[in-house]
Structures are given as structure tokens and as C-alpha cells.
CSV table of C-alpha atoms in Angstrom, one decimal:
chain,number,residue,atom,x,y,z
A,1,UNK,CA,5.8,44.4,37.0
A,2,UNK,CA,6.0,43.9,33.3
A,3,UNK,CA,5.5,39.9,31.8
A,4,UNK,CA,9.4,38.3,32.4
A,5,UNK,CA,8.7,36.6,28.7
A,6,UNK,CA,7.5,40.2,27.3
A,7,UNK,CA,10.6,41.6,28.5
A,8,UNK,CA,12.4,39.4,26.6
A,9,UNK,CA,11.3,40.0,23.2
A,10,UNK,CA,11.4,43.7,24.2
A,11,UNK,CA,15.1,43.7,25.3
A,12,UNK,CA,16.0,41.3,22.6
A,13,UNK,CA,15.1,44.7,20.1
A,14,UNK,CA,16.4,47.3,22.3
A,15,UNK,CA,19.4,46.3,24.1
A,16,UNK,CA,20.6,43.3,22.1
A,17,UNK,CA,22.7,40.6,24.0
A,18,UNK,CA,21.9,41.9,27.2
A,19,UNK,CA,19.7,39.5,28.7
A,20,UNK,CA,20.8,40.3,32.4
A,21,UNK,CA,19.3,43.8,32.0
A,22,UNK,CA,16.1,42.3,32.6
A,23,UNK,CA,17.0,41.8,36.0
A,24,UNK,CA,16.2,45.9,36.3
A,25,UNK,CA,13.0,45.8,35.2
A,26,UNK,CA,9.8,46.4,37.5
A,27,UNK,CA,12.2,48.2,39.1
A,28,UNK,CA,11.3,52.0,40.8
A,29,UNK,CA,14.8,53.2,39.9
A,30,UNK,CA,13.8,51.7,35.7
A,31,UNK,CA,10.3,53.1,35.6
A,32,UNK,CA,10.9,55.9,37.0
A,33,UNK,CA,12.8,57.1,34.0
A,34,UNK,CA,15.9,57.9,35.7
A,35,UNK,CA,19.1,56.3,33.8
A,36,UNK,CA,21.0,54.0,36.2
A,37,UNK,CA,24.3,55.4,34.3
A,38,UNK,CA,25.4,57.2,31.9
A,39,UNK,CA,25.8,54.4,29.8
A,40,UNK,CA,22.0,53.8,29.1
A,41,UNK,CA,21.9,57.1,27.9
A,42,UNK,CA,24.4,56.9,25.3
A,43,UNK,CA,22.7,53.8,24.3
A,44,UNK,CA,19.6,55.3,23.6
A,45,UNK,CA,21.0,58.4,21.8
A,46,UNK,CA,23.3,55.9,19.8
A,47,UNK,CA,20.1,54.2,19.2
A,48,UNK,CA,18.4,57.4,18.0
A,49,UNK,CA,20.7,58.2,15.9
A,50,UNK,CA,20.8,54.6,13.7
A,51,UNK,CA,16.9,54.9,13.6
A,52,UNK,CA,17.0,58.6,12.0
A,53,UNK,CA,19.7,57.8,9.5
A,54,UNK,CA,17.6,55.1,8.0
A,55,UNK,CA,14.9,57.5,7.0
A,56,UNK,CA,11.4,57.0,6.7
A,57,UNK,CA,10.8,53.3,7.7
A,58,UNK,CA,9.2,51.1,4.8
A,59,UNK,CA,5.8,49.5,5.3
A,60,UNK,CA,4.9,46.4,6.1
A,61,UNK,CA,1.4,44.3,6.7
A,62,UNK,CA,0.8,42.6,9.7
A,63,UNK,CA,0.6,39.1,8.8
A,64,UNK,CA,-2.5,37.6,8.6
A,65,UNK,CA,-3.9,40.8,8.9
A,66,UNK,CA,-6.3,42.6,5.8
A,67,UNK,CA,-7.2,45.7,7.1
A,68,UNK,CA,-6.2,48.0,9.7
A,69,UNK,CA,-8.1,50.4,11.3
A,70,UNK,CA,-7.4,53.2,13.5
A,71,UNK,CA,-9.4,55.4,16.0
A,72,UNK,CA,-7.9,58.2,17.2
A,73,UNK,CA,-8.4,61.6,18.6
A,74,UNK,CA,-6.4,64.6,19.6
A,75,UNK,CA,-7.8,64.9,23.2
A,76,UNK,CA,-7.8,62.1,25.7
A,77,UNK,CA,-11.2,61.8,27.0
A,78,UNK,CA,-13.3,62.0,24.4
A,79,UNK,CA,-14.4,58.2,24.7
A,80,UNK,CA,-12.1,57.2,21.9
A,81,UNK,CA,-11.6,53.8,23.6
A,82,UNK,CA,-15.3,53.1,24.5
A,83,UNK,CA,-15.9,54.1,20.4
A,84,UNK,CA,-13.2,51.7,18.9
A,85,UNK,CA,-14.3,48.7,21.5
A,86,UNK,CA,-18.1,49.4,20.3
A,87,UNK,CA,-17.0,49.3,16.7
A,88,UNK,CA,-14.7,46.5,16.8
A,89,UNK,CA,-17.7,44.2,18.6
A,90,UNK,CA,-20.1,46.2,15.8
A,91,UNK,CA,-17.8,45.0,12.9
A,92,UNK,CA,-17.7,41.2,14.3
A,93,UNK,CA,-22.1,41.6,14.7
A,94,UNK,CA,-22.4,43.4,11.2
A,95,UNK,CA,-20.7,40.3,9.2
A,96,UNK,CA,-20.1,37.4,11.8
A,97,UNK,CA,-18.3,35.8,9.2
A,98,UNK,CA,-15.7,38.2,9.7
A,99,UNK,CA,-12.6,37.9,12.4
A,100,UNK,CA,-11.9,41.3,14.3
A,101,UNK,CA,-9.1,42.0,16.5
A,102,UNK,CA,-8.2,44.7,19.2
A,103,UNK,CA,-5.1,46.3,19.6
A,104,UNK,CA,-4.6,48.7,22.8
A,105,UNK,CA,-1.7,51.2,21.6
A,106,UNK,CA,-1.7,52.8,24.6
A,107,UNK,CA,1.2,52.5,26.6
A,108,UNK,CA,0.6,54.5,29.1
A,109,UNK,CA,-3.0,54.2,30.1
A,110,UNK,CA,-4.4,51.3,28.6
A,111,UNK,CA,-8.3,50.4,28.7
A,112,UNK,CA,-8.9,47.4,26.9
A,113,UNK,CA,-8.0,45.1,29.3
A,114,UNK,CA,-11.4,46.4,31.5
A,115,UNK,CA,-13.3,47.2,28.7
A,116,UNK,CA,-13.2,43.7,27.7
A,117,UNK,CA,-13.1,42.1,30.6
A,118,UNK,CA,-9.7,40.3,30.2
A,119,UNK,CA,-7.2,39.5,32.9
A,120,UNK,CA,-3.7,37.4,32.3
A,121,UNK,CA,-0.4,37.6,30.6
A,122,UNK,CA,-0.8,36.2,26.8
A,123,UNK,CA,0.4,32.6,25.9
A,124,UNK,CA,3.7,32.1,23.8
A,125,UNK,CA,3.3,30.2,20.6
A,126,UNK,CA,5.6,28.0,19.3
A,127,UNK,CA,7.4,30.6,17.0
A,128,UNK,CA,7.5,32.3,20.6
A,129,UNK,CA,5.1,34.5,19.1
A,130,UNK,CA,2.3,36.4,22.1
A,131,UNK,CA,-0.9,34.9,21.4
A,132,UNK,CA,-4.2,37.9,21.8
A,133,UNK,CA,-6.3,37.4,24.5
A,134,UNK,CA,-10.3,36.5,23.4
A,135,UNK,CA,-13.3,38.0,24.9
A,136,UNK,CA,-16.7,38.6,23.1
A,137,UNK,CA,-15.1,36.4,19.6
A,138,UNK,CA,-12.4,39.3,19.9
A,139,UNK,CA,-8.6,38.4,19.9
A,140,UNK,CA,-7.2,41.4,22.0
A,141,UNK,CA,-3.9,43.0,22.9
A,142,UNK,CA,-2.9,45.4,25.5
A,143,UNK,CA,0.0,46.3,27.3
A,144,UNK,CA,-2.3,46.2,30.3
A,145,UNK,CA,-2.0,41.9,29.9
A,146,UNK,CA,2.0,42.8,31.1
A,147,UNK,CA,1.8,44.8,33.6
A,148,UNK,CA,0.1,44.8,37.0
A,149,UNK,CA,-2.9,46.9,36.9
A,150,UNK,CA,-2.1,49.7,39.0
A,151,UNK,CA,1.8,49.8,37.9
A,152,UNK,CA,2.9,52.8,35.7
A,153,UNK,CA,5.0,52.8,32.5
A,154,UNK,CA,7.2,55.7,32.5
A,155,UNK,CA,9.1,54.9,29.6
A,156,UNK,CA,11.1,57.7,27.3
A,157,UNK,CA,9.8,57.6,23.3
A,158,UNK,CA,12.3,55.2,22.3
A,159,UNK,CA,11.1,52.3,24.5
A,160,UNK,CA,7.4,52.8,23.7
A,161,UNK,CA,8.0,52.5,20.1
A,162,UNK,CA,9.8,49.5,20.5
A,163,UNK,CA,6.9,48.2,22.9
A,164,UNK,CA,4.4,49.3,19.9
A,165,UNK,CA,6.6,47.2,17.4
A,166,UNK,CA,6.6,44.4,19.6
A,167,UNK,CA,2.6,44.5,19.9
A,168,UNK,CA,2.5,44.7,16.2
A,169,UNK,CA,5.0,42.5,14.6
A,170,UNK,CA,5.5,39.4,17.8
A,171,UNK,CA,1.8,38.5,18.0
A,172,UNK,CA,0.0,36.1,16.8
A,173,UNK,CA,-3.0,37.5,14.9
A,174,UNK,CA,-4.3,34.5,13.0
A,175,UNK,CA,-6.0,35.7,10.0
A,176,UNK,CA,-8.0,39.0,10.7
A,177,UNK,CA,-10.4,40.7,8.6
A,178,UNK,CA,-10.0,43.9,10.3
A,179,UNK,CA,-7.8,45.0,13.2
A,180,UNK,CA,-9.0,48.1,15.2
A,181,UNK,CA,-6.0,49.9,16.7
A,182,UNK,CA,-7.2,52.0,20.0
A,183,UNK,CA,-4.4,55.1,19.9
A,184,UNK,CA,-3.6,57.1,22.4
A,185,UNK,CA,-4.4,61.1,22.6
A,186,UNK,CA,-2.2,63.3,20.5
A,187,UNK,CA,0.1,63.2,17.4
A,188,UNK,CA,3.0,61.8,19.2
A,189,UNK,CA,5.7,58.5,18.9
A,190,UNK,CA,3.1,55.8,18.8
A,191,UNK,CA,0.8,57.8,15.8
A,192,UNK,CA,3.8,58.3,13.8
A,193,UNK,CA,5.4,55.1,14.3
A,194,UNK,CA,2.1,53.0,13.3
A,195,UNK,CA,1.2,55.1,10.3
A,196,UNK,CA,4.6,55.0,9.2
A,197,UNK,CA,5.4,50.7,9.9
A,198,UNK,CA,2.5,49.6,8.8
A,199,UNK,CA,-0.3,50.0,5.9
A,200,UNK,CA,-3.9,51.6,7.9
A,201,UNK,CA,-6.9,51.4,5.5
A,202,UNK,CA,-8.2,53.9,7.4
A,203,UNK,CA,-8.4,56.5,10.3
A,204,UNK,CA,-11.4,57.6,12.2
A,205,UNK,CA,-11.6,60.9,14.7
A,206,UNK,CA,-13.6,60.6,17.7
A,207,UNK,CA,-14.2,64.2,19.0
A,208,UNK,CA,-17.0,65.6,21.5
A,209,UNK,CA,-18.3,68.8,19.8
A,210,UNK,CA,-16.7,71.2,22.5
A,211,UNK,CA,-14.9,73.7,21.0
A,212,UNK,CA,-11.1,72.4,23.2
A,213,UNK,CA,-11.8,69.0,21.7
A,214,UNK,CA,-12.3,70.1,17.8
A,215,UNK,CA,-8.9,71.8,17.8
A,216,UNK,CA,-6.5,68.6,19.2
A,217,UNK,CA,-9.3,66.7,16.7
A,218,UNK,CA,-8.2,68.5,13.9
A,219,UNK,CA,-5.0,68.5,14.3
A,220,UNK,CA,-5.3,64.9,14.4
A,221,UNK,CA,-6.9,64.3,11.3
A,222,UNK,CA,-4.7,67.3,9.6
A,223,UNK,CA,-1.7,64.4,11.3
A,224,UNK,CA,-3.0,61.7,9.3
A,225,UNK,CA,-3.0,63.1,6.1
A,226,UNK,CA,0.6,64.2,6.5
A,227,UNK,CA,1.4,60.7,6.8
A,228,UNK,CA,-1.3,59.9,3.7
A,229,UNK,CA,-3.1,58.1,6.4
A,230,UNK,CA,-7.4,57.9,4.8
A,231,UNK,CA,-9.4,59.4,7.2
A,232,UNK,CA,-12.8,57.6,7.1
A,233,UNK,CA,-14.3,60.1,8.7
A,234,UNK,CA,-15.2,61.9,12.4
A,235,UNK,CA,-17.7,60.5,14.9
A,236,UNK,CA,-19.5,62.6,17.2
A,237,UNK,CA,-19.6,61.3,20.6
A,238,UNK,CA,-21.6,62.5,23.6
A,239,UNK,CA,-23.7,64.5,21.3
A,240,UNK,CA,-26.6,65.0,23.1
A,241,UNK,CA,-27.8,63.5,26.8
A,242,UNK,CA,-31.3,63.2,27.5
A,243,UNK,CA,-32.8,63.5,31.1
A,244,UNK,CA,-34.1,60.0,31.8
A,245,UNK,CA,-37.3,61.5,33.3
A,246,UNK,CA,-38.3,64.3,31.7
A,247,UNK,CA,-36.9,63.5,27.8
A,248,UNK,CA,-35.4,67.1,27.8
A,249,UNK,CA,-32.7,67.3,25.6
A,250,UNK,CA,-29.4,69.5,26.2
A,251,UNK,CA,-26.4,69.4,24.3
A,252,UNK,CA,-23.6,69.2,27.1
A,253,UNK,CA,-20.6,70.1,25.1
A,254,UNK,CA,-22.3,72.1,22.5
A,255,UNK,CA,-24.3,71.2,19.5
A,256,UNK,CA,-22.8,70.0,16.1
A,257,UNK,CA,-19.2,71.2,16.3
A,258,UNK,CA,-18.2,68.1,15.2
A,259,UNK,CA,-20.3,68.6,11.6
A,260,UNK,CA,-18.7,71.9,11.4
A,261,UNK,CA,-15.4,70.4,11.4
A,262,UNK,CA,-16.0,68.2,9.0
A,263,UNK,CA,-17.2,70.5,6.6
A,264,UNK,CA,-14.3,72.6,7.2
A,265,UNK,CA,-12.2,69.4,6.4
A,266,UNK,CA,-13.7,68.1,3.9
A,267,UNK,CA,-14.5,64.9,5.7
A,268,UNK,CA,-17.8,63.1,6.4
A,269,UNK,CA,-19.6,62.8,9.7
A,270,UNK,CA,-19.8,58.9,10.3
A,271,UNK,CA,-22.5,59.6,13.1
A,272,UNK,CA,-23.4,60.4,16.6
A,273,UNK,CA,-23.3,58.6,19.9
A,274,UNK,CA,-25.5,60.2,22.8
A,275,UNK,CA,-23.9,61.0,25.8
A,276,UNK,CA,-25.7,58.0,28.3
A,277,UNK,CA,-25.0,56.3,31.3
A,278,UNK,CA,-25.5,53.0,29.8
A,279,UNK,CA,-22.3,53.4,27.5
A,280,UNK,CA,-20.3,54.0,30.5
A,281,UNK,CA,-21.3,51.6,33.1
A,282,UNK,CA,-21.0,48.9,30.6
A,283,UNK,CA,-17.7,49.7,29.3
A,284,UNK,CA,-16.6,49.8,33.1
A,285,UNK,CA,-18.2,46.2,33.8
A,286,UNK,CA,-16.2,44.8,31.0
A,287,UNK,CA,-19.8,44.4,29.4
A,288,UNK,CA,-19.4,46.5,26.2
A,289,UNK,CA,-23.5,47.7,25.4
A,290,UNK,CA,-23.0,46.8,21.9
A,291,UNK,CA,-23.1,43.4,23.0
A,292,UNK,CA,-24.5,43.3,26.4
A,293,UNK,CA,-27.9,45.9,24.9
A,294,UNK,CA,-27.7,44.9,21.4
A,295,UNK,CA,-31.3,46.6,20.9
A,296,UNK,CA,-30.9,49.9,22.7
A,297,UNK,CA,-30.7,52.9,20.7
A,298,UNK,CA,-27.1,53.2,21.9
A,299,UNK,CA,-26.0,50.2,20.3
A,300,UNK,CA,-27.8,50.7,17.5
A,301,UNK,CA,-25.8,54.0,16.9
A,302,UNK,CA,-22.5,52.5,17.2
A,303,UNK,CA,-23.9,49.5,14.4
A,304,UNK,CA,-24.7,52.7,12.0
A,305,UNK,CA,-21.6,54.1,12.7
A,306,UNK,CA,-20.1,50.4,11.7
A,307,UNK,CA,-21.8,50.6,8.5
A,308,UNK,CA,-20.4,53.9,7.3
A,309,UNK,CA,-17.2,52.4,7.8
A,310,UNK,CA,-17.6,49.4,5.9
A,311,UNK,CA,-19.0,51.6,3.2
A,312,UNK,CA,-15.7,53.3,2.9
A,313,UNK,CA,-13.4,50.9,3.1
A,314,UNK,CA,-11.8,49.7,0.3
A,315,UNK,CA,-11.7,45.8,-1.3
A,316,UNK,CA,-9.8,44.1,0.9
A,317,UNK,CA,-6.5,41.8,-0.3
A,318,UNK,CA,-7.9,38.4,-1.7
């Protein structure tokens, strides 16, 4: 059941002055997309039709907030996630004078939450304002903090962009140095509707090198420049996996499709991350290996990976 306060601030956006709808939500008849009347329907499509006549929204920063990136890829399963929850504890070790959040824009099938080993709805601030959950010096935010763990959110596109402004614009950030957005698969709602609210400093496409996950890969990097959205560059995960006894390599999903994508793009290969066991057991014990195995080679990959990024990012605001 989604947080009563969330709910709120959500309705407050979507259905304004109607406080009592809240009563519906958690509900099997509300999640499971199914209009209660016809009258929610017209809403919506009323709504639609307001948002599209406005054109292009304009940009805003996040306040408090000096650089946003985003990690993204066109396939789900590629350990996107596992990559931007490395690189987010990678950016806090590279320059530990620097203050790194977490955002979880995915709706659907969030993973910070475990990842990070976070449980608990998020405190309201004074300006009523949801205040990120911290874990590992990293103030996080997932939609997985307002809803129970196993409940679904089968929402239509309309209420999971308002969901995604809400994350953005009602939390209290602080001041960040750099705020790692973990998108969903795809090119869908929650891509455009970041790229196009809010300044990104940069993009960066996590892709295995099998051949199915280069072409959603591309066509998530070819997405970003539409939107004139930087892309940093691709990373290459599960690259290689070595037999633990025997030191035999074999390259699993192929070898160095993700370098000939680049080169076909124009883009630069940030790095690779080996396909280990390590990496996924502590990702799945909310133990992250970047900070639980700072010296393994694994982490060490992810902190080169870090660097490449810093490299291209710009000068921040002052």
C-alpha cells in the first residue's frame, strides 16, 4: 500500500481538491488499472490534453542539486542498477568531500531499496518536503520506501510521470554534488519526462555485449541525443567471467560488442565490469562490493569507471 503522506502530495498534482480520492488507493480495483468510472478517464485525457498543449516543458534544476547523472540502458537486465549503485558509492569514495545522492526512477520495479539496504517510509520536512533515506553516506529515494515490498504499481503513463515529478521536485536533497538517477529499461514516460524537466550533465549506457542488448542500447543512447541529453559514454558489464578454479576465461555474452558500438556511435567505452558472483551476492545483501570489497578487482573496476566520468564532466555551478 502506497505511504498515506505520499499519496497526498501525489493527488494534490493529479487530481487537485480531491483529497477523499485517497481513500481508493491500495486498492485492487486502483492498481489494477481499471477506471472505477468513466469519469477518471475523462480526467486523465483532459489531463493529457493541458500537458500537450503547453509544449515542451521548460527546465529546471533540482534544488540544491549540481549535477545530475543518469544510467540507463535499453534492456532491463543488463545490471544497470547494480552499475549506478557502484558508481554512486564510487563517486562518494573518489572525493569524500563530495555529497552523492540516489534516485530510483523506477516505478515499477524498483531496486534500490535492497541494494542499499534501506527499509521505511521517508520523513516529512517542515516545508512538508520527503526527506532521502541514508545508507553508506548516500541520501536515497525510491518508490520502493512507499509501497510494501511485494505490492505492484500498475499505474497508466500519466500517474508515473507525476510520481517521477514528485520524486524530483518534493524531496529534500540538501545540497548534492552529483545525483545518480537509476532509470528504468527503455525510452519510455519516465526517460522523456526527466530529460525534458530537468538539466542531466550526463547519460551513461550500461549494455552487456550480446548482440539483443546492443540494439535497445543504442537506441537508448540514439534517445538521449534527441533530447540533447550528453552521453558520457557506454560501460560494459558482464564482460568476461572467469572460472574460480581453473582461471579459464569465456566471454558469456560475447566479446567486445559493446566497443563496437561505441565506435559506431562515436562514443567512448568508460570500461568493463566482469561478470562475478561477488557483484551479485552483495548487491542482494544490501552490501554493495564497492564498499563492502573495496580492494577486489571488482571494485576497483567500478572506481575506474568513476574516474572516466569525472573526467568528462563538466565544471560544475559555483
Amino acid at each position: 500500500m502506497v505511504s498515506h503522506a505520499w499519496c497526498r502530495a501525489l493527488c494534490a498534482g493529479l487530481y487537485p481538491g480531491a483529497p477523499r480520492r485517497l481513500q481508493g488507493w491500495g486498492s485492487a480495483a486502483f492498481f489494477s488499472g481499471s477506471p472505477s468510472s468513466s469519469t477518471n478517464d475523462g480526467f486523465l485525457k483532459e489531463k493529457r490534453a493541458q500537458i500537450m498543449s503547453r509544449g515542451l516543458p521548460k527546465q529546471k534544476p533540482i534544488e540544491g542539486v549540481k549535477q545530475v547523472l543518469v544510467f540507463a540502458s535499453g534492456k532491463g537486465g543488463v545490471g544497470k542498477s547494480t552499475t549506478a549503485v557502484n558508481i554512486a558509492l564510487a563517486l562518494a569514495a573518489h572525493d569524500s568531500t563530495k555529497a552523492v545522492g540516489l534516485l530510483d526512477a523506477d516505478v515499477y520495479g524498483p531496486s534500490i531499496p535492497k541494494m542499499m539496504n534501506l527499509k521505511g517510509n521517508p520523513e516529512l520536512s517542515p516545508k512538508n518536503l520527503m526527506r532521502p533515506l541514508k545508507n553508506y553516506g548516500i541520501a536515497c529515494m525510491s518508490m520502493g520506501f512507499l509501497v510494501e515490498e511485494t505490492a505492484p504499481v500498475v499505474w497508466r503513463g500519466l500517474m508515473v510521470m507525476s510520481a517521477i515529478e514528485k520524486l524530483l521536485r518534493q524531496v529534500d536533497w540538501g545540497q548534492l554534488d552529483y545525483l545518480v538517477i537509476d532509470m528504468p529499461p527503455g525510452t519510455g514516460d519516465v526517460q522523456l519526462s526527466i530529460s525534458q524537466n530537468i538539466p542531466v550533465t550526463g547519460a551513461v549506457i550500461v549494455s552487456t555485449p550480446q548482440d539483443i542488448a546492443l540494439l535497445d542500447a543504442r537506441k537508448g543512447a540514439e534517445m538521449f541525443r534527441k533530447v540533447h541529453v550528453p552521453v558520457l559514454g557506454l560501460v560494459q558489464n558482464m564482460s568476461v567471467f572467469q572460472c574460480p578454479k581453473c582461471k579459464h576465461e569465456t566471454h558469456i555474452f560475447g566479446a567486445d560488442g559493446v566497443r563496437d558500438l561505441a565506435k559506431t556511435l562515436g562514443l567512448d567505452v568508460l570500461g568493463d565490469i566482469p561478470l562475478h558472483v561477488n557483484i551479485r551476492e552483495t548487491c542482494d545483501a544490501g552490501q554493495p562490493i564497492v564498499i563492502s570489497q573495496p580492494q577486489s578487482d571488482m571494485a576497483k573496476a567500478y572506481l575506474r569507471i568513476t574516474t572516466e566520468i569525472v573526467k568528462r564532466l563538466p565544471t560544475p555551478p559555483a
